[in-house]
CSV table of C-alpha atoms and ligand atoms in Angstrom, one decimal:
chain,number,residue,atom,x,y,z
A,20,MET,CA,7.2,31.0,-83.3
A,21,ALA,CA,4.0,29.8,-81.5
A,22,HIS,CA,3.6,30.7,-77.9
A,23,GLU,CA,3.3,27.7,-75.7
A,24,ILE,CA,0.4,28.1,-73.3
A,25,ALA,CA,-0.2,25.7,-70.4
A,26,VAL,CA,-4.0,25.2,-70.2
A,27,ILE,CA,-5.2,24.0,-66.8
A,28,PRO,CA,-9.1,24.1,-66.6
A,29,GLY,CA,-9.3,22.6,-63.1
A,30,ASP,CA,-12.7,21.9,-61.5
A,31,GLY,CA,-16.3,23.2,-61.8
A,32,ILE,CA,-16.9,25.9,-64.4
A,33,GLY,CA,-13.2,26.0,-65.0
A,34,GLY,CA,-13.9,23.2,-67.5
A,35,GLU,CA,-16.3,25.5,-69.3
A,36,VAL,CA,-14.8,28.9,-69.3
A,37,VAL,CA,-11.2,27.9,-70.0
A,38,PRO,CA,-12.1,26.2,-73.3
A,39,ALA,CA,-14.1,29.3,-74.1
A,40,ALA,CA,-11.0,31.4,-73.7
A,41,THR,CA,-8.8,29.1,-75.7
A,42,THR,CA,-11.4,29.1,-78.5
A,43,VAL,CA,-11.1,32.9,-78.5
A,44,LEU,CA,-7.3,32.8,-78.5
A,45,ALA,CA,-7.2,30.3,-81.3
A,46,GLU,CA,-9.3,32.6,-83.4
A,47,THR,CA,-6.8,35.5,-83.1
A,48,PRO,CA,-3.9,36.1,-85.4
A,49,ALA,CA,-1.4,35.3,-82.6
A,50,ASP,CA,0.1,31.8,-82.8
A,51,PHE,CA,-0.5,29.4,-79.9
A,52,GLU,CA,0.3,25.9,-79.0
A,53,PHE,CA,-1.9,24.7,-76.1
A,54,VAL,CA,-0.5,22.1,-73.7
A,55,ARG,CA,-3.0,20.7,-71.3
A,56,GLY,CA,-2.4,20.1,-67.6
A,57,ASP,CA,-4.7,18.5,-65.1
A,58,ALA,CA,-5.2,19.8,-61.5
A,59,GLY,CA,-7.9,20.1,-58.9
A,60,ASP,CA,-10.3,17.9,-56.9
A,61,ALA,CA,-11.1,15.5,-59.8
A,62,THR,CA,-7.4,15.1,-60.5
A,63,ARG,CA,-6.6,14.4,-56.9
A,64,ALA,CA,-9.4,11.8,-56.8
A,65,GLU,CA,-7.9,10.1,-59.9
A,66,THR,CA,-4.2,10.4,-59.3
A,67,GLY,CA,-3.8,11.2,-55.6
A,68,ALA,CA,-2.2,14.6,-56.3
A,69,ALA,CA,-4.1,17.8,-56.8
A,70,LEU,CA,-1.2,19.3,-58.8
A,71,PRO,CA,0.6,16.4,-60.5
A,72,GLU,CA,4.3,16.8,-61.3
A,73,GLN,CA,3.5,16.7,-65.0
A,74,THR,CA,1.3,19.7,-64.6
A,75,ARG,CA,4.0,21.6,-62.8
A,76,THR,CA,6.4,20.8,-65.5
A,77,VAL,CA,4.0,22.0,-68.2
A,78,ALA,CA,3.4,25.3,-66.4
A,79,ALA,CA,7.1,25.8,-65.7
A,80,ALA,CA,8.0,25.3,-69.4
A,81,ALA,CA,5.2,27.3,-70.9
A,82,ASP,CA,5.4,31.0,-72.0
A,83,ALA,CA,2.2,31.6,-69.9
A,84,THR,CA,-0.4,29.6,-68.1
A,85,LEU,CA,-4.2,29.9,-68.4
A,86,PHE,CA,-5.9,28.5,-65.3
A,87,GLY,CA,-9.6,28.0,-64.5
A,88,ALA,CA,-10.5,27.1,-60.9
A,89,ALA,CA,-10.0,24.5,-58.3
A,90,GLY,CA,-12.5,23.4,-55.6
A,91,GLU,CA,-11.5,22.1,-52.2
A,92,THR,CA,-8.0,21.6,-53.4
A,93,ALA,CA,-7.6,25.3,-54.4
A,94,ALA,CA,-4.9,26.0,-51.8
A,95,ASP,CA,-3.0,22.9,-53.0
A,96,VAL,CA,-3.2,24.0,-56.6
A,97,ILE,CA,-3.2,27.7,-57.1
A,98,LEU,CA,-0.6,28.6,-54.4
A,99,PRO,CA,2.0,26.1,-55.7
A,100,LEU,CA,1.1,27.0,-59.3
A,101,ARG,CA,1.8,30.7,-58.6
A,102,GLU,CA,5.1,29.6,-57.1
A,103,VAL,CA,5.9,27.5,-60.2
A,104,VAL,CA,5.5,30.5,-62.4
A,105,GLY,CA,7.3,32.7,-59.8
A,106,SER,CA,4.5,35.2,-59.6
A,107,TYR,CA,4.4,37.8,-56.9
A,108,ALA,CA,1.9,40.4,-58.2
A,109,ASN,CA,-1.8,39.5,-58.6
A,110,VAL,CA,-3.4,42.1,-60.9
A,111,ARG,CA,-7.2,42.3,-60.7
A,112,PRO,CA,-8.8,45.0,-62.9
A,113,ALA,CA,-12.5,45.8,-61.9
A,114,ARG,CA,-14.0,47.9,-64.7
A,115,THR,CA,-17.6,48.7,-65.5
A,116,TYR,CA,-18.7,47.9,-69.0
A,117,PRO,CA,-21.5,49.7,-70.8
A,118,GLY,CA,-24.7,47.7,-70.9
A,119,VAL,CA,-24.0,45.8,-67.7
A,120,GLY,CA,-26.4,46.9,-65.0
A,121,ALA,CA,-23.6,47.5,-62.6
A,122,LEU,CA,-24.0,49.1,-59.1
A,123,ALA,CA,-21.0,51.4,-60.0
A,124,PRO,CA,-21.5,52.8,-63.4
A,125,ASP,CA,-18.0,54.4,-63.8
A,126,ALA,CA,-15.5,52.1,-61.9
A,127,ASP,CA,-12.1,51.5,-63.3
A,128,ILE,CA,-10.0,50.1,-60.4
A,129,VAL,CA,-7.0,47.8,-60.6
A,130,PHE,CA,-6.1,45.9,-57.5
A,131,VAL,CA,-2.4,45.0,-57.3
A,132,ARG,CA,-2.2,42.4,-54.6
A,133,GLU,CA,0.9,41.0,-53.1
A,134,ASN,CA,0.5,37.3,-53.5
A,135,THR,CA,3.4,35.5,-51.9
A,136,GLU,CA,3.1,36.1,-48.2
A,137,GLY,CA,0.9,37.8,-45.6
A,138,VAL,CA,-1.7,35.6,-43.9
A,139,TYR,CA,-1.6,33.3,-47.0
A,140,ALA,CA,1.9,32.2,-46.2
A,141,GLY,CA,0.4,28.9,-45.0
A,142,ILE,CA,1.9,28.9,-41.5
A,143,GLU,CA,-0.8,27.7,-39.2
A,144,SER,CA,-0.7,25.5,-36.2
A,145,GLU,CA,-2.7,24.0,-33.4
A,146,ILE,CA,-0.7,25.0,-30.3
A,147,ALA,CA,-3.1,23.5,-27.8
A,148,ASP,CA,-6.5,21.8,-27.8
A,149,GLY,CA,-8.9,24.4,-29.2
A,150,VAL,CA,-6.2,27.0,-29.8
A,151,ARG,CA,-4.9,27.6,-33.3
A,152,THR,CA,-2.6,30.3,-34.6
A,153,LEU,CA,-1.5,31.7,-37.9
A,154,THR,CA,1.8,33.5,-38.7
A,155,ARG,CA,1.6,36.5,-40.9
A,156,VAL,CA,4.8,37.0,-42.9
A,157,THR,CA,5.8,40.4,-44.3
A,158,THR,CA,9.2,41.0,-45.8
A,159,GLU,CA,10.7,44.3,-46.9
A,160,ALA,CA,11.7,42.8,-50.3
A,161,ALA,CA,8.2,41.6,-51.1
A,162,CYS,CA,6.7,45.0,-50.0
A,163,GLU,CA,9.1,46.8,-52.2
A,164,ARG,CA,8.6,44.5,-55.2
A,165,ILE,CA,4.8,44.9,-55.1
A,166,ALA,CA,4.8,48.6,-54.5
A,167,GLU,CA,7.2,49.1,-57.4
A,168,PHE,CA,5.0,46.9,-59.6
A,169,GLY,CA,1.9,48.9,-58.6
A,170,PHE,CA,3.3,52.3,-59.2
A,171,THR,CA,4.9,51.2,-62.5
A,172,TYR,CA,1.6,49.7,-63.6
A,173,ALA,CA,-0.2,52.9,-62.8
A,174,ALA,CA,2.3,55.0,-64.8
A,175,GLU,CA,2.3,52.6,-67.8
A,176,ASN,CA,-1.5,52.2,-67.9
A,177,GLY,CA,-2.6,55.8,-67.5
A,178,TYR,CA,-3.8,55.8,-63.9
A,179,ASP,CA,-3.1,59.0,-62.0
A,180,GLN,CA,-4.1,57.8,-58.6
A,181,VAL,CA,-2.6,55.1,-56.4
A,182,THR,CA,-4.1,54.0,-53.0
A,183,ILE,CA,-2.0,52.0,-50.6
A,184,ALA,CA,-4.3,49.8,-48.5
A,185,HIS,CA,-3.2,48.7,-45.0
A,186,LYS,CA,-4.2,48.2,-41.4
A,187,ALA,CA,-1.0,49.5,-39.8
A,188,ASN,CA,-2.8,51.0,-36.8
A,189,VAL,CA,-3.5,47.4,-35.6
A,190,MET,CA,-0.9,45.2,-37.4
A,191,ARG,CA,1.9,47.6,-36.5
A,192,GLU,CA,4.8,45.5,-37.4
A,193,THR,CA,3.7,43.7,-40.5
A,194,ASP,CA,1.4,46.3,-42.1
A,195,GLY,CA,3.7,49.0,-40.6
A,196,LEU,CA,6.5,47.7,-42.8
A,197,PHE,CA,4.2,47.4,-45.8
A,198,LEU,CA,3.0,51.0,-45.4
A,199,ASP,CA,6.5,52.4,-44.8
A,200,VAL,CA,8.0,50.7,-47.8
A,201,ALA,CA,5.1,51.4,-50.1
A,202,ARG,CA,5.2,55.1,-49.1
A,203,ARG,CA,9.0,55.2,-49.8
A,204,VAL,CA,8.5,53.6,-53.2
A,205,GLY,CA,5.6,56.0,-53.9
A,206,GLY,CA,7.9,59.0,-53.2
A,207,GLU,CA,10.2,57.8,-55.9
A,208,HIS,CA,7.4,57.8,-58.5
A,209,GLU,CA,5.5,60.7,-60.2
A,210,THR,CA,2.0,59.3,-59.7
A,211,GLY,CA,0.1,60.8,-56.7
A,212,TYR,CA,-0.8,58.4,-53.9
A,213,GLU,CA,-2.8,58.2,-50.7
A,214,THR,CA,-2.9,55.6,-48.0
A,215,ALA,CA,-6.1,54.1,-46.6
A,216,LEU,CA,-7.1,51.8,-43.8
A,217,MET,CA,-8.5,48.8,-45.5
A,218,ASP,CA,-11.8,48.7,-43.6
A,219,ALA,CA,-12.6,52.3,-44.3
A,220,LEU,CA,-11.5,51.7,-47.8
A,221,ALA,CA,-14.1,49.0,-48.2
A,222,THR,CA,-16.8,51.5,-47.4
A,223,ASP,CA,-15.4,54.2,-49.6
A,224,LEU,CA,-15.0,51.8,-52.6
A,225,VAL,CA,-18.7,51.2,-52.4
A,226,MET,CA,-19.6,54.9,-51.9
A,227,ARG,CA,-17.1,56.5,-54.3
A,228,PRO,CA,-15.7,53.8,-56.6
A,229,GLU,CA,-15.1,56.2,-59.5
A,230,THR,CA,-12.4,58.0,-57.5
A,231,TYR,CA,-10.0,55.0,-57.3
A,232,GLY,CA,-7.3,53.9,-59.8
A,233,VAL,CA,-4.7,51.5,-58.7
A,234,VAL,CA,-5.0,50.0,-55.2
A,235,ILE,CA,-1.9,48.3,-53.8
A,236,CYS,CA,-2.8,45.7,-51.2
A,237,PRO,CA,-1.4,43.1,-48.9
A,238,ASN,CA,-2.5,39.6,-49.8
A,239,LEU,CA,-5.7,39.0,-47.9
A,240,ALA,CA,-7.0,42.6,-48.3
A,241,GLY,CA,-6.5,42.4,-52.1
A,242,ASP,CA,-8.4,39.1,-52.2
A,243,VAL,CA,-11.4,40.5,-50.3
A,244,LEU,CA,-11.5,44.0,-51.7
A,245,SER,CA,-11.3,42.9,-55.3
A,246,ASP,CA,-14.2,40.5,-54.7
A,247,LEU,CA,-16.1,43.5,-53.3
A,248,ALA,CA,-15.3,45.4,-56.4
A,249,ALA,CA,-16.6,42.5,-58.5
A,250,GLY,CA,-20.0,43.1,-57.0
A,251,LEU,CA,-19.8,46.7,-57.9
A,252,VAL,CA,-19.1,46.2,-61.5
A,253,GLY,CA,-21.5,43.4,-62.3
A,254,GLY,CA,-20.4,40.2,-60.6
A,255,LEU,CA,-17.6,37.6,-60.4
A,256,GLY,CA,-18.3,36.5,-64.0
A,257,LEU,CA,-16.6,39.6,-65.2
A,258,LEU,CA,-13.3,39.9,-63.3
A,259,PRO,CA,-10.0,38.7,-64.9
A,260,SER,CA,-6.7,38.5,-63.2
A,261,ALA,CA,-3.0,38.0,-63.9
A,262,ASN,CA,-0.4,36.6,-61.6
A,263,VAL,CA,2.8,38.2,-62.8
A,264,GLY,CA,6.4,37.1,-62.0
A,265,ARG,CA,9.7,38.2,-63.2
A,266,GLU,CA,9.7,35.9,-66.2
A,267,ASN,CA,6.5,34.0,-66.3
A,268,ALA,CA,2.8,34.6,-65.6
A,269,LEU,CA,-0.4,32.9,-64.9
A,270,PHE,CA,-3.9,34.2,-65.9
A,271,GLU,CA,-7.1,33.2,-64.3
A,272,PRO,CA,-10.6,34.5,-63.6
A,273,VAL,CA,-11.1,35.9,-60.1
A,274,HIS,CA,-14.1,33.6,-59.6
A,275,GLY,CA,-13.9,30.0,-58.4
A,276,THR,CA,-15.6,26.8,-59.4
A,277,ALA,CA,-19.2,28.1,-59.0
A,278,PRO,CA,-20.5,24.7,-58.1
A,279,ASP,CA,-24.1,26.0,-58.2
A,280,ILE,CA,-24.0,26.4,-62.0
A,281,ALA,CA,-21.1,24.0,-62.9
A,282,GLY,CA,-22.1,21.5,-65.7
A,283,GLU,CA,-25.0,23.6,-66.9
A,284,GLY,CA,-23.1,25.3,-69.7
A,285,VAL,CA,-24.2,28.8,-68.6
A,286,ALA,CA,-21.1,30.1,-66.9
A,287,ASN,CA,-20.1,33.6,-68.0
A,288,PRO,CA,-16.9,33.3,-70.1
A,289,THR,CA,-16.1,37.0,-69.8
A,290,ALA,CA,-13.7,36.8,-66.8
A,291,THR,CA,-11.6,34.1,-68.4
A,292,VAL,CA,-11.7,35.7,-71.9
A,293,LEU,CA,-10.5,39.0,-70.4
A,294,SER,CA,-7.8,37.0,-68.6
A,295,ALA,CA,-6.8,35.7,-72.0
A,296,ALA,CA,-6.6,39.3,-73.2
A,297,MET,CA,-4.2,40.1,-70.3
A,298,LEU,CA,-2.2,37.1,-71.4
A,299,LEU,CA,-2.1,38.6,-74.9
A,300,ASP,CA,-0.8,41.9,-73.5
A,301,HIS,CA,1.8,40.0,-71.5
A,302,LEU,CA,3.0,38.2,-74.6
A,303,ASP,CA,3.3,41.5,-76.4
A,304,HIS,CA,0.2,41.4,-78.6
A,305,PRO,CA,-1.5,44.7,-77.4
A,306,GLU,CA,-3.5,45.2,-80.6
A,307,VAL,CA,-4.8,41.7,-80.5
A,308,ALA,CA,-5.7,42.1,-76.8
A,309,ALA,CA,-7.5,45.3,-77.5
A,310,ALA,CA,-9.5,43.6,-80.2
A,311,VAL,CA,-10.6,40.8,-77.8
A,312,ARG,CA,-11.6,43.4,-75.2
A,313,GLY,CA,-13.5,45.4,-77.8
A,314,ALA,CA,-15.4,42.3,-78.8
A,315,VAL,CA,-16.2,41.5,-75.2
A,316,GLU,CA,-17.5,45.0,-74.7
A,317,THR,CA,-19.7,44.8,-77.7
A,318,VAL,CA,-21.2,41.6,-76.6
A,319,LEU,CA,-21.7,42.8,-73.0
A,320,ALA,CA,-23.5,45.9,-74.4
A,321,GLU,CA,-25.5,44.2,-77.2
A,322,GLY,CA,-25.8,40.5,-76.1
A,323,PRO,CA,-26.1,37.6,-76.1
A,324,THR,CA,-25.2,37.3,-72.4
A,325,THR,CA,-25.4,34.5,-69.9
A,326,PRO,CA,-28.0,34.4,-67.1
A,327,ASP,CA,-25.8,36.0,-64.4
A,328,LEU,CA,-26.0,39.2,-66.6
A,329,GLY,CA,-29.7,38.8,-67.1
A,330,GLY,CA,-29.5,37.1,-70.5
A,331,THR,CA,-30.4,33.6,-71.6
A,332,ALA,CA,-27.3,32.6,-73.6
A,333,THR,CA,-25.1,29.6,-73.0
A,334,THR,CA,-21.4,29.9,-72.4
A,335,ASP,CA,-20.8,28.7,-76.0
A,336,GLU,CA,-23.3,31.1,-77.5
A,337,MET,CA,-21.7,34.1,-75.7
A,338,THR,CA,-18.2,32.9,-76.7
A,339,ASN,CA,-19.2,32.5,-80.3
A,340,ALA,CA,-20.6,36.0,-80.3
A,341,ILE,CA,-17.3,37.3,-78.9
A,342,VAL,CA,-15.4,35.5,-81.7
A,343,THR,CA,-17.8,36.9,-84.3
A,344,GLN,CA,-17.3,40.5,-83.0
A,345,MET,CA,-13.4,40.3,-83.0
A,346,ASP,CA,-12.0,42.7,-85.6
A,347,PHE,CA,-8.3,42.5,-86.3
B,407,ATP,P1,-15.2,28.3,-54.9
B,407,ATP,O1,-15.3,27.6,-53.6
B,407,ATP,O2,-14.6,27.5,-56.0
B,407,ATP,O3,-14.5,29.7,-54.8
B,407,ATP,P2,-17.7,29.6,-54.8
B,407,ATP,O4,-19.1,29.3,-55.4
B,407,ATP,O5,-17.6,29.8,-53.4
B,407,ATP,O6,-16.7,28.6,-55.4
B,407,ATP,P3,-17.2,31.4,-56.9
B,407,ATP,O7,-17.0,30.3,-57.8
B,407,ATP,O8,-16.1,32.5,-56.9
B,407,ATP,O9,-17.3,31.0,-55.4
B,407,ATP,O10,-18.6,32.1,-57.2
B,407,ATP,C1,-19.6,32.6,-56.3
B,407,ATP,C2,-20.9,32.6,-57.1
B,407,ATP,O11,-20.8,33.6,-58.1
B,407,ATP,C3,-21.1,31.3,-57.8
B,407,ATP,O12,-21.8,30.5,-57.0
B,407,ATP,C4,-21.9,31.8,-59.0
B,407,ATP,O13,-23.3,31.9,-58.7
B,407,ATP,C5,-21.4,33.2,-59.3
B,407,ATP,N1,-20.4,33.1,-60.4
B,407,ATP,C6,-19.0,33.0,-60.3
B,407,ATP,N2,-18.4,33.0,-61.5
B,407,ATP,C7,-19.4,33.0,-62.4
B,407,ATP,C8,-19.4,32.9,-63.8
B,407,ATP,N3,-18.3,32.8,-64.6
B,407,ATP,N4,-20.6,32.9,-64.4
B,407,ATP,C9,-21.7,33.0,-63.7
B,407,ATP,N5,-21.8,33.1,-62.4
B,407,ATP,C10,-20.6,33.1,-61.7
């Protein structure tokens, strides 16, 4: 039976890279039915809602969702969408591919980011004129869930090192809990682990990226550190991500709408195509996913590539080259 995929391109280059990824998926032996959903700035301008009810319904009913990016309405789109699919783990692999002139030639780091709470819980207020506050939420249940996910991911995907990122020396209650729980969970797994203060970790990720495997992070730290790693491996155009829940999942590039290049047809489709490969893994098509990744690697090494990687190809040309290289 065909897998039903909710396809939500959103704004900016989302409208260019998501069709690239569905083109790739459609050319695989896996069977898909794509159901389109609208969301983002343009949708809000047209309908009044950044994430219309119909789009929520499409995402909730689908086997998986492929999302692009949203502009100013990002918080009104992606946060509720992650809730709709019940996701709690944001998986962001940052890997160096041969042929890409990356700052870090041998990085293979997977950020496992808690994505339901922390400072992104959305609890902000203006308590007096000129004074605003934000409430950081950390629950034992969410810490345990993300740590368990991270250690299991490491074991299942062949990573022999886990790093727990935190700032428990300053945020003693919230990150103190995160650290305690993650350590306890780590003690129940075979994979070795270390803990790292997130600011020192940022430096060390730049100095010694090849020494890291899976990095388990609170919400904001995971967002920032994975973008830092994107710079190390060749830019935001390369980083895919999965938002995984108990039953459903949403896949999206780490990058946003890239307004500076939107509409020019030169966005790098790699991040979204690799997100589609993660979707294939999730739907139990590991061989197909491996073939897609193999084709991407070949094109990154041999070209044609888009201008962000030093090439002159359009999004369509690079996508077609990936399709041509796929070998099932
Ligand atoms: P947003 O506000 O939606 O997050 P942004 O421009 O602040 O948009 P990103 O979209 O994440 O942030 O991208 C930052 C920059 O990285 C872009 O302006 C663009 O130059 C580059 N970039 C991001 N994604 C791609 C891509 N797929 N292909 C080429 N360049 C990209």
